Every structure is written in structure tokens, then in C-alpha cells.
PDB file of C-alpha atoms in Angstrom:
ATOM      1  CA  UNK A   1     207.759 -41.974 -83.480  1.00 71.00           C
ATOM      2  CA  UNK A   2     204.360 -40.773 -84.434  1.00 79.00           C
ATOM      3  CA  UNK A   3     203.473 -40.388 -80.767  1.00 78.00           C
ATOM      4  CA  UNK A   4     206.721 -38.462 -80.118  1.00 80.00           C
ATOM      5  CA  UNK A   5     205.944 -36.128 -83.030  1.00 81.00           C
ATOM      6  CA  UNK A   6     202.466 -35.513 -81.681  1.00 84.00           C
ATOM      7  CA  UNK A   7     203.877 -34.741 -78.215  1.00 83.00           C
ATOM      8  CA  UNK A   8     206.459 -32.412 -79.787  1.00 86.00           C
ATOM      9  CA  UNK A   9     203.685 -30.526 -81.661  1.00 85.00           C
ATOM     10  CA  UNK A  10     201.620 -30.340 -78.472  1.00 88.00           C
ATOM     11  CA  UNK A  11     204.651 -28.987 -76.565  1.00 87.00           C
ATOM     12  CA  UNK A  12     205.244 -26.316 -79.217  1.00 90.00           C
ATOM     13  CA  UNK A  13     201.568 -25.354 -79.100  1.00 90.00           C
ATOM     14  CA  UNK A  14     201.743 -25.045 -75.321  1.00 90.00           C
ATOM     15  CA  UNK A  15     204.895 -22.899 -75.589  1.00 93.00           C
ATOM     16  CA  UNK A  16     203.134 -20.607 -78.091  1.00 93.00           C
ATOM     17  CA  UNK A  17     200.082 -20.329 -75.836  1.00 93.00           C
ATOM     18  CA  UNK A  18     202.313 -19.668 -72.848  1.00 94.00           C
ATOM     19  CA  UNK A  19     204.185 -16.953 -74.769  1.00 95.00           C
ATOM     20  CA  UNK A  20     200.869 -15.439 -75.862  1.00 94.00           C
ATOM     21  CA  UNK A  21     199.663 -15.459 -72.233  1.00 94.00           C
ATOM     22  CA  UNK A  22     202.929 -13.823 -71.066  1.00 95.00           C
ATOM     23  CA  UNK A  23     202.497 -11.100 -73.710  1.00 95.00           C
ATOM     24  CA  UNK A  24     198.911 -10.480 -72.614  1.00 96.00           C
ATOM     25  CA  UNK A  25     200.010 -10.315 -68.973  1.00 95.00           C
ATOM     26  CA  UNK A  26     202.767  -7.834 -69.848  1.00 95.00           C
ATOM     27  CA  UNK A  27     200.297  -5.660 -71.802  1.00 95.00           C
ATOM     28  CA  UNK A  28     197.795  -5.740 -68.938  1.00 96.00           C
ATOM     29  CA  UNK A  29     200.501  -4.961 -66.390  1.00 95.00           C
ATOM     30  CA  UNK A  30     201.609  -1.965 -68.465  1.00 95.00           C
ATOM     31  CA  UNK A  31     197.982  -0.864 -68.890  1.00 96.00           C
ATOM     32  CA  UNK A  32     197.453  -1.087 -65.116  1.00 96.00           C
ATOM     33  CA  UNK A  33     200.601   0.965 -64.495  1.00 95.00           C
ATOM     34  CA  UNK A  34     199.474   3.598 -67.016  1.00 95.00           C
ATOM     35  CA  UNK A  35     195.992   3.746 -65.476  1.00 95.00           C
ATOM     36  CA  UNK A  36     197.465   4.048 -61.973  1.00 92.00           C
ATOM     37  CA  UNK A  37     199.702   6.889 -63.154  1.00 93.00           C
ATOM     38  CA  UNK A  38     196.785   8.652 -64.837  1.00 94.00           C
ATOM     39  CA  UNK A  39     194.661   8.126 -61.731  1.00 89.00           C
ATOM     40  CA  UNK A  40     197.387   9.578 -59.505  1.00 87.00           C
ATOM     41  CA  UNK A  41     197.760  12.552 -61.837  1.00 90.00           C
ATOM     42  CA  UNK A  42     194.019  13.240 -62.005  1.00 86.00           C
ATOM     43  CA  UNK A  43     193.620  12.729 -58.263  1.00 82.00           C
ATOM     44  CA  UNK A  44     196.484  15.121 -57.522  1.00 83.00           C
ATOM     45  CA  UNK A  45     195.103  17.684 -59.973  1.00 85.00           C
ATOM     46  CA  UNK A  46     191.599  17.378 -58.505  1.00 81.00           C
ATOM     47  CA  UNK A  47     192.934  17.631 -54.932  1.00 80.00           C
ATOM     48  CA  UNK A  48     194.961  20.722 -55.873  1.00 83.00           C
ATOM     49  CA  UNK A  49     191.926  22.356 -57.483  1.00 84.00           C
ATOM     50  CA  UNK A  50     189.748  21.587 -54.464  1.00 82.00           C
ATOM     51  CA  UNK A  51     192.491  22.757 -52.104  1.00 83.00           C
ATOM     52  CA  UNK A  52     192.727  26.057 -54.015  1.00 85.00           C
ATOM     53  CA  UNK A  53     188.954  26.529 -53.886  1.00 85.00           C
ATOM     54  CA  UNK A  54     188.910  25.771 -50.154  1.00 85.00           C
ATOM     55  CA  UNK A  55     191.661  28.328 -49.585  1.00 85.00           C
ATOM     56  CA  UNK A  56     189.230  30.972 -50.888  1.00 84.00           C
ATOM     57  CA  UNK A  57     186.252  29.920 -48.756  1.00 84.00           C
ATOM     58  CA  UNK A  58     187.812  28.569 -45.577  1.00 86.00           C
ATOM     59  CA  UNK A  59     189.053  31.965 -44.332  1.00 86.00           C
ATOM     60  CA  UNK A  60     185.521  33.308 -44.758  1.00 83.00           C
ATOM     61  CA  UNK A  61     184.078  30.559 -42.569  1.00 83.00           C
ATOM     62  CA  UNK A  62     186.836  30.609 -39.937  1.00 85.00           C
ATOM     63  CA  UNK A  63     187.217  34.379 -39.696  1.00 83.00           C
ATOM     64  CA  UNK A  64     190.696  34.146 -41.219  1.00 82.00           C
ATOM     65  CA  UNK A  65     192.139  31.689 -38.691  1.00 86.00           C
ATOM     66  CA  UNK A  66     192.562  28.895 -41.220  1.00 87.00           C
ATOM     67  CA  UNK A  67     193.333  29.327 -44.902  1.00 83.00           C
ATOM     68  CA  UNK A  68     194.920  26.229 -46.373  1.00 86.00           C
ATOM     69  CA  UNK A  69     194.182  22.526 -46.477  1.00 86.00           C
ATOM     70  CA  UNK A  70     196.275  19.568 -47.429  1.00 84.00           C
ATOM     71  CA  UNK A  71     194.543  16.541 -48.889  1.00 81.00           C
ATOM     72  CA  UNK A  72     196.739  13.491 -49.278  1.00 78.00           C
ATOM     73  CA  UNK A  73     196.274  10.522 -51.610  1.00 74.00           C
ATOM     74  CA  UNK A  74     194.163   8.762 -48.997  1.00 78.00           C
ATOM     75  CA  UNK A  75     191.905  11.843 -48.707  1.00 78.00           C
ATOM     76  CA  UNK A  76     193.201  12.642 -45.217  1.00 84.00           C
ATOM     77  CA  UNK A  77     192.665  16.335 -44.580  1.00 86.00           C
ATOM     78  CA  UNK A  78     194.880  18.610 -42.514  1.00 89.00           C
ATOM     79  CA  UNK A  79     194.557  22.364 -42.021  1.00 90.00           C
ATOM     80  CA  UNK A  80     197.220  25.047 -41.751  1.00 88.00           C
ATOM     81  CA  UNK A  81     197.204  27.101 -38.569  1.00 85.00           C
ATOM     82  CA  UNK A  82     198.892  30.481 -38.963  1.00 82.00           C
ATOM     83  CA  UNK A  83     199.045  30.713 -35.201  1.00 83.00           C
ATOM     84  CA  UNK A  84     200.989  27.435 -34.878  1.00 85.00           C
ATOM     85  CA  UNK A  85     202.689  27.821 -38.268  1.00 86.00           C
ATOM     86  CA  UNK A  86     202.073  24.188 -39.113  1.00 88.00           C
ATOM     87  CA  UNK A  87     199.465  21.846 -40.537  1.00 90.00           C
ATOM     88  CA  UNK A  88     197.181  20.272 -37.966  1.00 89.00           C
ATOM     89  CA  UNK A  89     195.224  17.041 -38.101  1.00 89.00           C
ATOM     90  CA  UNK A  90     191.510  17.657 -37.915  1.00 87.00           C
ATOM     91  CA  UNK A  91     191.451  16.058 -34.457  1.00 89.00           C
ATOM     92  CA  UNK A  92     193.633  18.923 -33.212  1.00 90.00           C
ATOM     93  CA  UNK A  93     191.003  21.616 -33.882  1.00 89.00           C
ATOM     94  CA  UNK A  94     187.643  22.104 -32.196  1.00 87.00           C
ATOM     95  CA  UNK A  95     184.624  20.193 -33.440  1.00 85.00           C
ATOM     96  CA  UNK A  96     182.999  23.472 -34.535  1.00 84.00           C
ATOM     97  CA  UNK A  97     186.054  24.332 -36.615  1.00 87.00           C
ATOM     98  CA  UNK A  98     186.106  20.788 -38.025  1.00 88.00           C
ATOM     99  CA  UNK A  99     182.544  21.283 -39.219  1.00 88.00           C
ATOM    100  CA  UNK A 100     183.422  24.654 -40.761  1.00 87.00           C
ATOM    101  CA  UNK A 101     186.343  23.018 -42.568  1.00 87.00           C
ATOM    102  CA  UNK A 102     184.144  20.183 -43.825  1.00 88.00           C
ATOM    103  CA  UNK A 103     181.481  22.646 -45.004  1.00 87.00           C
ATOM    104  CA  UNK A 104     184.139  24.634 -46.889  1.00 87.00           C
ATOM    105  CA  UNK A 105     185.429  21.369 -48.369  1.00 87.00           C
ATOM    106  CA  UNK A 106     181.950  20.221 -49.448  1.00 86.00           C
ATOM    107  CA  UNK A 107     181.286  23.595 -51.036  1.00 86.00           C
ATOM    108  CA  UNK A 108     184.643  23.458 -52.828  1.00 86.00           C
ATOM    109  CA  UNK A 109     183.823  19.973 -54.123  1.00 84.00           C
ATOM    110  CA  UNK A 110     180.483  21.295 -55.384  1.00 83.00           C
ATOM    111  CA  UNK A 111     182.226  24.189 -57.104  1.00 83.00           C
ATOM    112  CA  UNK A 112     184.801  21.882 -58.668  1.00 81.00           C
ATOM    113  CA  UNK A 113     182.043  19.646 -60.024  1.00 80.00           C
ATOM    114  CA  UNK A 114     180.340  22.702 -61.497  1.00 80.00           C
ATOM    115  CA  UNK A 115     183.650  23.854 -63.007  1.00 79.00           C
ATOM    116  CA  UNK A 116     184.344  20.486 -64.595  1.00 75.00           C
ATOM    117  CA  UNK A 117     180.983  19.310 -65.806  1.00 77.00           C
ATOM    118  CA  UNK A 118     178.357  22.011 -66.041  1.00 73.00           C
ATOM    119  CA  UNK A 119     178.007  25.197 -68.012  1.00 74.00           C
ATOM    120  CA  UNK A 120     175.975  28.073 -66.666  1.00 75.00           C
ATOM    121  CA  UNK A 121     174.593  28.986 -63.318  1.00 79.00           C
ATOM    122  CA  UNK A 122     173.729  26.342 -60.752  1.00 82.00           C
ATOM    123  CA  UNK A 123     172.032  26.014 -57.403  1.00 84.00           C
ATOM    124  CA  UNK A 124     173.132  24.295 -54.252  1.00 83.00           C
ATOM    125  CA  UNK A 125     170.930  22.474 -51.766  1.00 86.00           C
ATOM    126  CA  UNK A 126     172.315  22.314 -48.226  1.00 85.00           C
ATOM    127  CA  UNK A 127     170.483  20.101 -45.764  1.00 87.00           C
ATOM    128  CA  UNK A 128     171.269  21.033 -42.153  1.00 85.00           C
ATOM    129  CA  UNK A 129     174.746  22.432 -42.927  1.00 84.00           C
ATOM    130  CA  UNK A 130     174.906  24.203 -39.560  1.00 82.00           C
ATOM    131  CA  UNK A 131     173.465  21.418 -37.415  1.00 81.00           C
ATOM    132  CA  UNK A 132     176.429  21.377 -35.030  1.00 80.00           C
ATOM    133  CA  UNK A 133     177.506  25.014 -35.364  1.00 81.00           C
ATOM    134  CA  UNK A 134     177.178  27.389 -32.471  1.00 81.00           C
ATOM    135  CA  UNK A 135     175.070  30.495 -33.094  1.00 80.00           C
ATOM    136  CA  UNK A 136     178.048  32.738 -33.924  1.00 81.00           C
ATOM    137  CA  UNK A 137     179.348  30.270 -36.524  1.00 82.00           C
ATOM    138  CA  UNK A 138     175.888  29.907 -38.024  1.00 81.00           C
ATOM    139  CA  UNK A 139     175.443  33.665 -38.320  1.00 80.00           C
ATOM    140  CA  UNK A 140     178.825  34.228 -39.958  1.00 81.00           C
ATOM    141  CA  UNK A 141     178.370  31.259 -42.302  1.00 82.00           C
ATOM    142  CA  UNK A 142     174.992  32.504 -43.467  1.00 80.00           C
ATOM    143  CA  UNK A 143     176.570  35.876 -44.285  1.00 81.00           C
ATOM    144  CA  UNK A 144     179.352  34.151 -46.263  1.00 81.00           C
ATOM    145  CA  UNK A 145     177.255  31.808 -48.429  1.00 81.00           C
ATOM    146  CA  UNK A 146     176.239  34.405 -51.060  1.00 80.00           C
ATOM    147  CA  UNK A 147     179.905  35.364 -51.603  1.00 78.00           C
ATOM    148  CA  UNK A 148     181.151  31.878 -52.467  1.00 79.00           C
ATOM    149  CA  UNK A 149     180.626  31.547 -56.199  1.00 80.00           C
ATOM    150  CA  UNK A 150     179.529  33.324 -59.328  1.00 79.00           C
ATOM    151  CA  UNK A 151     178.337  30.038 -60.857  1.00 80.00           C
ATOM    152  CA  UNK A 152     176.309  28.914 -57.838  1.00 81.00           C
ATOM    153  CA  UNK A 153     173.784  31.713 -57.706  1.00 80.00           C
ATOM    154  CA  UNK A 154     171.060  30.081 -55.617  1.00 83.00           C
ATOM    155  CA  UNK A 155     171.557  28.324 -52.325  1.00 84.00           C
ATOM    156  CA  UNK A 156     168.714  26.509 -50.616  1.00 85.00           C
ATOM    157  CA  UNK A 157     169.319  25.920 -46.923  1.00 83.00           C
ATOM    158  CA  UNK A 158     167.202  23.566 -44.847  1.00 81.00           C
ATOM    159  CA  UNK A 159     167.560  23.932 -41.107  1.00 78.00           C
ATOM    160  CA  UNK A 160     165.649  23.564 -37.879  1.00 76.00           C
ATOM    161  CA  UNK A 161     166.383  27.120 -36.767  1.00 73.00           C
ATOM    162  CA  UNK A 162     167.930  30.270 -38.181  1.00 71.00           C
ATOM    163  CA  UNK A 163     169.080  33.279 -36.217  1.00 71.00           C
ATOM    164  CA  UNK A 164     166.385  35.966 -36.592  1.00 73.00           C
ATOM    165  CA  UNK A 165     168.916  38.643 -37.552  1.00 72.00           C
ATOM    166  CA  UNK A 166     169.873  36.599 -40.648  1.00 68.00           C
ATOM    167  CA  UNK A 167     166.337  36.463 -42.039  1.00 71.00           C
ATOM    168  CA  UNK A 168     166.793  39.652 -44.130  1.00 73.00           C
ATOM    169  CA  UNK A 169     169.742  37.921 -45.852  1.00 71.00           C
ATOM    170  CA  UNK A 170     167.354  35.476 -47.540  1.00 76.00           C
ATOM    171  CA  UNK A 171     165.403  36.253 -50.683  1.00 77.00           C
ATOM    172  CA  UNK A 172     162.745  33.757 -49.652  1.00 77.00           C
ATOM    173  CA  UNK A 173     162.040  32.209 -46.291  1.00 75.00           C
ATOM    174  CA  UNK A 174     159.666  29.266 -45.960  1.00 76.00           C
ATOM    175  CA  UNK A 175     158.618  27.673 -42.712  1.00 75.00           C
ATOM    176  CA  UNK A 176     157.049  24.253 -42.467  1.00 75.00           C
ATOM    177  CA  UNK A 177     154.966  23.106 -39.552  1.00 75.00           C
ATOM    178  CA  UNK A 178     154.055  19.578 -38.685  1.00 75.00           C
ATOM    179  CA  UNK A 179     150.503  20.624 -37.847  1.00 77.00           C
ATOM    180  CA  UNK A 180     149.796  22.126 -41.299  1.00 73.00           C
ATOM    181  CA  UNK A 181     149.398  19.839 -44.318  1.00 71.00           C
ATOM    182  CA  UNK A 182     148.800  22.427 -47.042  1.00 70.00           C
ATOM    183  CA  UNK A 183     149.521  26.112 -47.576  1.00 66.00           C
ATOM    184  CA  UNK A 184     148.071  28.097 -50.434  1.00 64.00           C
ATOM    185  CA  UNK A 185     150.432  30.712 -51.854  1.00 63.00           C
ATOM    186  CA  UNK A 186     147.656  32.372 -53.885  1.00 54.00           C
TER     187      UNK A 186
END
């Protein structure tokens, strides 16, 4: 009898622990669902904000041919072609246009980060942003950069070559040469 009573107590203890574990699982499941919903909401909001920012800059880079992007939950990007009146996968546009789209997207992401986390004016550092652009795209992009943002008031561009006719567009132009170790600005 004593042994049966002990087993009965042990069984009740196990049932209580099992019920406690089920409650914790239910709470965690609900928490995961709430976090997933919040994540989806924030991701959608962020994508919409970035999409809106891109719609302001993309026409400047593509000479008005492309204006709108779609960014899905998996971060797959498609671009609206007014000529075809439909969204196109990036593989359906030229590689030069793909690079213009990605530059506009990177700049929009930078602007969105500034909008969400920083107060005041900021600078942007672009390392070889036109590496695969043809000369016409490079020239037009360099003209567009100063028009992109009121908050990003300085843009540093590092590149192998710049078109000579764009040099007056820069406030400061520095050239580095492999053969020279030190330059005195005094």
C-alpha cells in the first residue's frame, strides 16, 4: 500500500510537471507567433519605406525608364517597366540597369537607416559604385548623387576613373598614385 501511495504521488507529480511543460510550450508557441507577426509587419513596413525611397531615386539613375520596385518577403527584387507595363525580374533587364537598380536600392537603404536611427546630416562612402557602369551611366549617376538626400550632404566616391567632364561636379578631388607614398597639403 505504501508503495502504491508513493507511485500515485509520483504519478501526480509527473502530471503536474507535464501540465507545466505544456503551458510553457503554449506560451512559447504564442510568443513565437507574435514575434513572427511583428517581424512580418516590420519587414513589410521597412520594405515599403525602402521601395518608396527607391521610387524617388531610381528614375534619376535610369533616365525615367524604371520607377518602381517590388521587394518580396524573401528580398527578391523586381522592377516595373513602363514600356512593358509589368514588373520584370532583374534577370530580364541589362546588367548595367541591374547595377543602377542595385545602386538606387543601396542608397535607399542608407537613407532609410539615416531616417530611422540618426539625427542630423550624414555622409555616405561609396567604394567603386560605378565599377561596371558604362561611361554614360557613370556620368549621369555622378550628376544625380547630389540630388538624392537632404540628410546625406556629403558623398565620398572612390573609383579607378572618373569622366573628366564630371570633375567640376566635385567639391574636392583627390588622386592617389602607387608611386607616391606621401603628399603634403601645406
